[in-house]
Coordinates of N, CA, C and O in Angstrom, one line a residue:
F1436 N -28.1 -148.5 -48.1 CA -29.0 -149.2 -47.1 C -30.3 -148.5 -47.0 O -30.5 -147.4 -47.5
D1437 N -31.3 -149.2 -46.5 CA -32.7 -148.8 -46.4 C -32.8 -147.7 -45.3 O -32.5 -147.9 -44.2
G1438 N -33.3 -146.5 -45.7 CA -33.6 -145.4 -44.8 C -35.1 -145.1 -44.7 O -35.4 -144.0 -44.3
S1439 N -35.9 -146.0 -45.1 CA -37.4 -145.7 -45.1 C -38.0 -145.9 -43.8 O -37.3 -146.3 -42.8
G1440 N -39.3 -145.6 -43.7 CA -40.0 -145.7 -42.5 C -40.0 -147.0 -41.8 O -40.2 -147.2 -40.6
S1441 N -39.9 -148.1 -42.7 CA -39.8 -149.4 -42.1 C -38.7 -149.6 -41.2 O -38.7 -150.5 -40.3
M1442 N -37.6 -148.9 -41.3 CA -36.4 -149.0 -40.5 C -36.5 -148.4 -39.1 O -35.7 -148.7 -38.3
V1443 N -37.5 -147.6 -38.9 CA -37.6 -147.0 -37.6 C -38.4 -147.9 -36.6 O -38.7 -147.5 -35.5
K1444 N -38.9 -149.0 -37.1 CA -39.6 -150.0 -36.3 C -38.7 -150.9 -35.5 O -37.5 -150.9 -35.7
K1445 N -39.3 -151.7 -34.6 CA -38.6 -152.6 -33.8 C -38.0 -153.8 -34.7 O -38.8 -154.3 -35.5
F1446 N -36.8 -154.1 -34.6 CA -36.2 -155.2 -35.3 C -35.6 -156.2 -34.2 O -34.6 -155.9 -33.5
G1447 N -36.3 -157.3 -34.0 CA -35.8 -158.3 -33.0 C -35.8 -157.6 -31.7 O -36.8 -157.0 -31.2
H1448 N -34.7 -157.6 -31.0 CA -34.6 -157.0 -29.6 C -34.2 -155.5 -29.7 O -34.1 -154.9 -28.7
H1449 N -34.0 -155.0 -30.9 CA -33.6 -153.6 -31.1 C -34.9 -152.8 -31.2 O -35.8 -153.1 -32.0
E1450 N -35.0 -151.7 -30.5 CA -36.1 -150.9 -30.5 C -36.2 -150.0 -31.8 O -37.3 -149.6 -32.2
H1451 N -35.1 -149.8 -32.5 CA -35.1 -149.0 -33.7 C -34.2 -149.7 -34.7 O -32.9 -149.7 -34.5
G1452 N -34.7 -150.2 -35.8 CA -33.9 -151.0 -36.7 C -32.8 -150.2 -37.4 O -31.7 -150.7 -37.6
F1453 N -33.0 -148.9 -37.7 CA -32.0 -148.1 -38.3 C -30.8 -147.9 -37.4 O -29.6 -148.1 -37.9
Y1454 N -31.0 -147.6 -36.2 CA -29.9 -147.5 -35.2 C -29.1 -148.8 -35.0 O -27.9 -148.8 -34.9
A1455 N -29.9 -149.9 -35.1 CA -29.2 -151.2 -35.0 C -28.3 -151.4 -36.2 O -27.2 -151.9 -36.1
L1456 N -28.8 -151.1 -37.4 CA -28.0 -151.2 -38.6 C -26.8 -150.3 -38.5 O -25.7 -150.7 -38.9
M1457 N -26.9 -149.1 -38.0 CA -25.8 -148.2 -37.9 C -24.7 -148.7 -37.0 O -23.5 -148.7 -37.3
A1458 N -25.1 -149.3 -35.9 CA -24.2 -149.9 -34.9 C -23.5 -151.1 -35.6 O -22.2 -151.2 -35.4
T1459 N -24.2 -151.8 -36.3 CA -23.6 -153.0 -37.0 C -22.6 -152.5 -38.1 O -21.4 -153.1 -38.1
L1460 N -22.9 -151.5 -38.8 CA -22.0 -151.0 -39.9 C -20.8 -150.4 -39.2 O -19.7 -150.5 -39.8
R1461 N -20.9 -149.7 -38.1 CA -19.8 -149.1 -37.4 C -18.8 -150.2 -37.0 O -17.6 -150.0 -37.2
E1462 N -19.3 -151.3 -36.5 CA -18.4 -152.4 -36.1 C -17.8 -153.0 -37.3 O -16.6 -153.3 -37.3
W1463 N -18.6 -153.2 -38.4 CA -18.1 -153.8 -39.6 C -16.9 -153.0 -40.2 O -15.9 -153.6 -40.6
V1464 N -17.1 -151.7 -40.2 CA -16.0 -150.8 -40.8 C -14.7 -151.1 -40.0 O -13.6 -151.1 -40.6
G1465 N -14.8 -151.3 -38.7 CA -13.6 -151.6 -37.9 C -12.9 -152.9 -38.2 O -11.8 -153.1 -37.8
T1466 N -13.6 -153.8 -38.9 CA -13.0 -155.1 -39.2 C -12.5 -155.2 -40.6 O -11.9 -156.2 -40.9
L1467 N -12.8 -154.2 -41.4 CA -12.4 -154.3 -42.8 C -11.0 -154.0 -43.1 O -10.4 -153.2 -42.4
P1468 N -10.4 -154.6 -44.1 CA -9.0 -154.3 -44.4 C -9.0 -153.1 -45.3 O -8.8 -153.1 -46.5
L1469 N -9.3 -151.9 -44.7 CA -9.4 -150.7 -45.5 C -8.1 -150.2 -46.1 O -7.0 -150.5 -45.5
S1470 N -8.1 -149.5 -47.2 CA -6.9 -149.1 -47.9 C -6.3 -147.9 -47.2 O -5.1 -147.7 -47.4
G1471 N -7.0 -147.2 -46.4 CA -6.5 -146.0 -45.7 C -6.5 -144.8 -46.6 O -6.2 -143.7 -46.2
E1472 N -7.0 -144.9 -47.8 CA -7.1 -143.8 -48.7 C -8.3 -142.9 -48.5 O -9.4 -143.5 -48.3
K1473 N -8.2 -141.6 -48.5 CA -9.3 -140.7 -48.3 C -10.3 -140.8 -49.5 O -9.9 -141.2 -50.6
A1474 N -11.5 -140.3 -49.3 CA -12.5 -140.2 -50.4 C -12.0 -139.3 -51.5 O -11.4 -138.3 -51.2
G1475 N -12.3 -139.7 -52.7 CA -12.0 -138.8 -53.9 C -10.6 -138.9 -54.4 O -10.2 -138.2 -55.3
V1476 N -9.8 -139.8 -53.8 CA -8.4 -140.0 -54.2 C -8.3 -141.3 -55.0 O -8.9 -142.3 -54.6
P1477 N -7.7 -141.3 -56.1 CA -7.6 -142.5 -56.9 C -6.9 -143.6 -56.1 O -5.9 -143.3 -55.3
S1478 N -7.3 -144.8 -56.2 CA -6.7 -145.9 -55.4 C -5.4 -146.4 -56.0 O -5.2 -146.5 -57.2
T1479 N -4.5 -146.5 -55.1 CA -3.1 -147.0 -55.4 C -2.8 -148.2 -54.5 O -1.7 -148.7 -54.6
S1480 N -3.7 -148.6 -53.7 CA -3.4 -149.7 -52.7 C -3.5 -151.1 -53.4 O -4.2 -151.2 -54.4
P1481 N -3.0 -152.1 -52.8 CA -3.1 -153.4 -53.3 C -4.5 -153.9 -53.4 O -5.4 -153.4 -52.6
S1482 N -4.8 -154.8 -54.2 CA -6.2 -155.3 -54.4 C -6.8 -156.0 -53.2 O -8.0 -156.2 -53.1
S1483 N -5.9 -156.3 -52.2 CA -6.4 -156.9 -51.0 C -7.0 -155.9 -50.0 O -7.6 -156.3 -49.0
K1484 N -6.9 -154.6 -50.3 CA -7.5 -153.6 -49.5 C -8.8 -153.1 -50.1 O -9.0 -153.1 -51.3
V1485 N -9.7 -152.6 -49.3 CA -11.0 -152.1 -49.8 C -11.3 -150.7 -49.5 O -10.7 -150.1 -48.6
R1486 N -12.3 -150.2 -50.3 CA -12.9 -148.9 -50.0 C -14.4 -149.1 -50.0 O -14.9 -149.9 -50.7
V1487 N -15.1 -148.2 -49.2 CA -16.5 -148.4 -49.0 C -17.2 -147.1 -49.2 O -16.6 -146.0 -48.9
A1488 N -18.4 -147.1 -49.6 CA -19.3 -145.8 -49.7 C -20.6 -146.2 -49.1 O -21.1 -147.3 -49.2
F1489 N -21.2 -145.2 -48.4 CA -22.5 -145.4 -47.8 C -23.5 -144.5 -48.4 O -23.3 -143.3 -48.5
V1490 N -24.6 -145.1 -48.9 CA -25.7 -144.3 -49.6 C -27.0 -144.9 -48.9 O -27.2 -146.1 -48.9
Q1491 N -27.9 -143.9 -48.5 CA -29.1 -144.3 -47.9 C -30.3 -144.1 -48.9 O -30.4 -143.0 -49.5
Y1492 N -31.1 -145.1 -49.1 CA -32.2 -145.1 -50.0 C -33.5 -145.0 -49.3 O -33.6 -145.6 -48.2
S1493 N -34.4 -144.3 -49.8 CA -35.8 -144.2 -49.3 C -36.7 -143.9 -50.4 O -36.3 -143.5 -51.5
G1494 N -38.0 -144.1 -50.2 CA -39.0 -143.9 -51.2 C -39.6 -145.1 -51.7 O -39.5 -146.2 -51.0
T1495 N -40.4 -145.1 -52.7 CA -41.1 -146.2 -53.2 C -40.7 -146.5 -54.6 O -39.9 -145.7 -55.2
Y1496 N -41.1 -147.6 -55.2 CA -40.7 -148.0 -56.5 C -40.9 -146.8 -57.5 O -42.0 -146.2 -57.5
G1497 N -40.0 -146.5 -58.2 CA -40.0 -145.4 -59.2 C -39.7 -144.1 -58.6 O -39.4 -143.1 -59.2
G1498 N -39.6 -144.0 -57.2 CA -39.3 -142.7 -56.6 C -38.1 -142.9 -55.6 O -38.1 -142.2 -54.6
V1499 N -37.2 -143.7 -55.9 CA -36.1 -144.0 -55.1 C -35.2 -142.7 -54.9 O -34.9 -142.1 -55.9
Q1500 N -34.9 -142.4 -53.7 CA -34.1 -141.2 -53.5 C -32.8 -141.6 -52.7 O -32.9 -142.3 -51.7
A1501 N -31.7 -141.3 -53.2 CA -30.4 -141.6 -52.6 C -29.9 -140.4 -51.7 O -29.9 -139.3 -52.2
L1502 N -29.6 -140.7 -50.5 CA -29.0 -139.6 -49.6 C -27.6 -140.0 -49.3 O -27.3 -141.1 -48.9
K1503 N -26.7 -139.0 -49.5 CA -25.3 -139.2 -49.1 C -24.9 -138.1 -48.1 O -25.4 -137.0 -48.2
A1504 N -24.0 -138.5 -47.2 CA -23.5 -137.5 -46.3 C -22.8 -136.3 -47.1 O -22.2 -136.6 -48.1
P1505 N -23.0 -135.1 -46.6 CA -22.3 -134.0 -47.3 C -20.8 -134.1 -47.2 O -20.3 -134.6 -46.2
V1506 N -20.1 -133.7 -48.2 CA -18.7 -133.6 -48.2 C -18.3 -132.6 -47.2 O -18.7 -131.4 -47.3
Q1507 N -17.6 -132.9 -46.1 CA -17.1 -132.0 -45.1 C -15.8 -132.4 -44.6 O -15.3 -133.5 -45.0
A1508 N -15.2 -131.6 -43.8 CA -13.8 -131.9 -43.3 C -13.7 -133.3 -42.7 O -14.4 -133.6 -41.7
G1509 N -12.9 -134.2 -43.4 CA -12.7 -135.5 -42.9 C -13.8 -136.6 -43.2 O -13.5 -137.7 -42.9
A1510 N -14.9 -136.2 -43.7 CA -15.9 -137.1 -44.0 C -15.8 -137.7 -45.4 O -15.2 -137.0 -46.3
A1511 N -16.3 -138.8 -45.7 CA -16.2 -139.4 -47.0 C -17.2 -138.8 -48.0 O -17.0 -138.9 -49.2
G1512 N -18.3 -138.3 -47.5 CA -19.3 -137.7 -48.4 C -20.0 -138.6 -49.3 O -20.4 -138.2 -50.4
G1513 N -20.1 -139.9 -49.0 CA -20.8 -140.8 -49.8 C -19.9 -141.3 -51.0 O -20.3 -142.1 -51.8
L1514 N -18.6 -140.9 -51.0 CA -17.7 -141.4 -52.0 C -16.9 -142.6 -51.5 O -16.8 -142.8 -50.3
L1515 N -16.4 -143.4 -52.4 CA -15.6 -144.6 -52.0 C -14.4 -144.1 -51.2 O -13.7 -143.1 -51.5
S1516 N -14.2 -144.7 -50.0 CA -13.2 -144.3 -49.1 C -12.6 -145.5 -48.4 O -13.3 -146.5 -48.1
G1517 N -11.3 -145.5 -48.1 CA -10.7 -146.5 -47.3 C -10.2 -145.9 -46.0 O -9.5 -146.5 -45.3
D1518 N -10.8 -144.8 -45.6 CA -10.4 -144.1 -44.4 C -11.5 -144.3 -43.3 O -12.6 -143.8 -43.5
A1519 N -11.2 -145.1 -42.3 CA -12.1 -145.5 -41.3 C -12.8 -144.2 -40.6 O -14.0 -144.2 -40.4
A1520 N -12.0 -143.2 -40.3 CA -12.6 -142.0 -39.6 C -13.6 -141.3 -40.5 O -14.6 -140.9 -40.0
G1521 N -13.3 -141.2 -41.8 CA -14.2 -140.6 -42.7 C -15.5 -141.4 -42.9 O -16.6 -140.8 -42.9
L1522 N -15.4 -142.7 -42.9 CA -16.6 -143.6 -43.0 C -17.4 -143.5 -41.8 O -18.6 -143.4 -41.8
Q1523 N -16.8 -143.4 -40.6 CA -17.5 -143.3 -39.4 C -18.3 -142.0 -39.3 O -19.4 -141.9 -38.8
K1524 N -17.7 -140.9 -39.8 CA -18.3 -139.6 -39.9 C -19.6 -139.7 -40.8 O -20.6 -139.1 -40.5
D1525 N -19.4 -140.4 -41.9 CA -20.6 -140.6 -42.8 C -21.7 -141.3 -42.1 O -22.9 -140.9 -42.1
L1526 N -21.4 -142.4 -41.4 CA -22.4 -143.2 -40.6 C -23.0 -142.3 -39.6 O -24.3 -142.4 -39.4
G1527 N -22.3 -141.4 -38.9 CA -22.9 -140.5 -37.9 C -23.9 -139.6 -38.5 O -24.9 -139.3 -38.0
W1528 N -23.5 -139.1 -39.7 CA -24.4 -138.2 -40.4 C -25.7 -138.9 -40.8 O -26.8 -138.4 -40.6
H1529 N -25.6 -140.2 -41.3 CA -26.8 -140.9 -41.7 C -27.6 -141.2 -40.4 O -28.9 -141.2 -40.5
E1530 N -27.0 -141.5 -39.3 CA -27.7 -141.8 -38.1 C -28.5 -140.6 -37.6 O -29.6 -140.7 -37.2
D1531 N -28.0 -139.4 -37.8 CA -28.7 -138.1 -37.5 C -29.7 -137.7 -38.5 O -30.5 -136.8 -38.3
N1532 N -29.6 -138.3 -39.7 CA -30.4 -137.8 -40.8 C -31.2 -138.9 -41.6 O -31.2 -139.0 -42.8
I1533 N -31.8 -139.8 -40.8 CA -32.5 -140.9 -41.4 C -33.7 -140.3 -42.2 O -34.4 -139.4 -41.7
H1534 N -33.9 -140.7 -43.4 CA -34.9 -140.1 -44.3 C -36.3 -140.5 -43.7 O -37.1 -139.6 -43.5
G1535 N -36.5 -141.8 -43.4 CA -37.7 -142.2 -42.7 C -39.0 -142.0 -43.4 O -40.0 -141.8 -42.7
E1536 N -39.0 -142.0 -44.7 CA -40.2 -141.8 -45.4 C -41.2 -142.9 -45.0 O -40.8 -144.0 -44.8
A1537 N -42.5 -142.5 -44.8 CA -43.5 -143.5 -44.5 C -43.6 -144.6 -45.4 O -43.3 -144.4 -46.6
G1538 N -43.9 -145.8 -44.9 CA -44.0 -146.9 -45.8 C -42.8 -147.8 -45.8 O -41.9 -147.6 -45.0
V1539 N -42.8 -148.7 -46.7 CA -41.7 -149.6 -46.8 C -40.9 -149.4 -48.1 O -41.5 -149.2 -49.2
H1540 N -39.6 -149.4 -48.0 CA -38.8 -149.3 -49.2 C -39.0 -150.5 -50.0 O -38.7 -151.6 -49.6
R1541 N -39.5 -150.4 -51.2 CA -39.8 -151.6 -52.0 C -38.7 -152.1 -52.9 O -38.8 -153.2 -53.5
R1542 N -37.6 -151.4 -53.0 CA -36.5 -151.8 -53.9 C -35.2 -151.7 -53.1 O -35.0 -150.8 -52.4
G1543 N -34.4 -152.7 -53.2 CA -33.1 -152.7 -52.6 C -32.1 -152.0 -53.4 O -32.2 -151.8 -54.6
A1544 N -31.0 -151.6 -52.7 CA -29.9 -150.9 -53.4 C -29.4 -151.8 -54.6 O -29.0 -151.3 -55.6
A1545 N -29.3 -153.1 -54.4 CA -28.8 -154.0 -55.4 C -29.7 -153.9 -56.6 O -29.2 -153.9 -57.8
D1546 N -31.0 -153.7 -56.5 CA -31.9 -153.6 -57.6 C -31.7 -152.3 -58.4 O -31.7 -152.3 -59.6
V1547 N -31.5 -151.2 -57.6 CA -31.2 -149.9 -58.2 C -29.9 -150.0 -59.0 O -29.8 -149.6 -60.1
G1548 N -28.9 -150.6 -58.4 CA -27.6 -150.8 -59.1 C -27.7 -151.7 -60.3 O -27.1 -151.4 -61.3
A1549 N -28.5 -152.7 -60.2 CA -28.6 -153.6 -61.4 C -29.3 -152.9 -62.5 O -29.0 -153.0 -63.7
D1550 N -30.3 -152.1 -62.2 CA -31.0 -151.3 -63.2 C -30.0 -150.3 -63.9 O -30.0 -150.2 -65.1
A1551 N -29.1 -149.7 -63.1 CA -28.2 -148.7 -63.7 C -27.2 -149.5 -64.6 O -26.8 -149.0 -65.7
T1552 N -26.8 -150.7 -64.2 CA -25.8 -151.5 -65.0 C -26.5 -151.9 -66.3 O -25.9 -151.8 -67.4
T1553 N -27.8 -152.3 -66.2 CA -28.5 -152.7 -67.4 C -28.6 -151.5 -68.4 O -28.4 -151.6 -69.6
R1554 N -28.9 -150.3 -67.8 CA -29.0 -149.1 -68.7 C -27.7 -148.8 -69.4 O -27.7 -148.5 -70.5
R1555 N -26.6 -148.9 -68.6 CA -25.3 -148.7 -69.2 C -25.0 -149.7 -70.3 O -24.5 -149.4 -71.4
Q1556 N -25.3 -151.0 -70.1 CA -25.1 -152.0 -71.1 C -25.9 -151.7 -72.4 O -25.4 -151.8 -73.5
H1557 N -27.1 -151.4 -72.2 CA -28.0 -151.0 -73.3 C -27.5 -149.8 -74.1 O -27.5 -149.8 -75.3
A1558 N -26.9 -148.8 -73.4 CA -26.4 -147.6 -74.0 C -25.2 -148.0 -74.9 O -25.0 -147.4 -76.0
R1559 N -24.3 -148.9 -74.4 CA -23.2 -149.3 -75.2 C -23.5 -150.1 -76.4 O -22.9 -150.1 -77.4
E1560 N -24.6 -150.9 -76.3 CA -25.0 -151.7 -77.4 C -25.8 -151.0 -78.5 O -26.0 -151.5 -79.6
A1561 N -26.3 -149.8 -78.1 CA -27.1 -149.0 -79.1 C -26.2 -148.6 -80.3 O -25.1 -148.3 -80.1
P1562 N -26.8 -148.6 -81.5 CA -26.0 -148.3 -82.7 C -25.7 -146.8 -82.7 O -26.2 -146.0 -82.1

């Protein structure tokens, strides 16, 4: 999610967009059919269960910086996790550590992910 300076502005009736996003994500985690598996553990749950990871992006085009919560007791540490308590700890860390770089984040996480996928595909196709 976007952790740039644009997120510290007012969003609709919310005084601080980033805190509104964190509140929404906290609620969302509570509604997901999580696998219950801790971060860093290979998944053995049925495909109907999910794991989630939270990564905060900030910066400008070409200077995207990813922030992940540090791995600590009970936290997911930015790794895929199906453990609600660990995910909530990660969100708490992000809430306390918004990057807040001045300006607007010009690229979405999906764009960064798409770039990475394209690079992997090109690497496999290279002779």
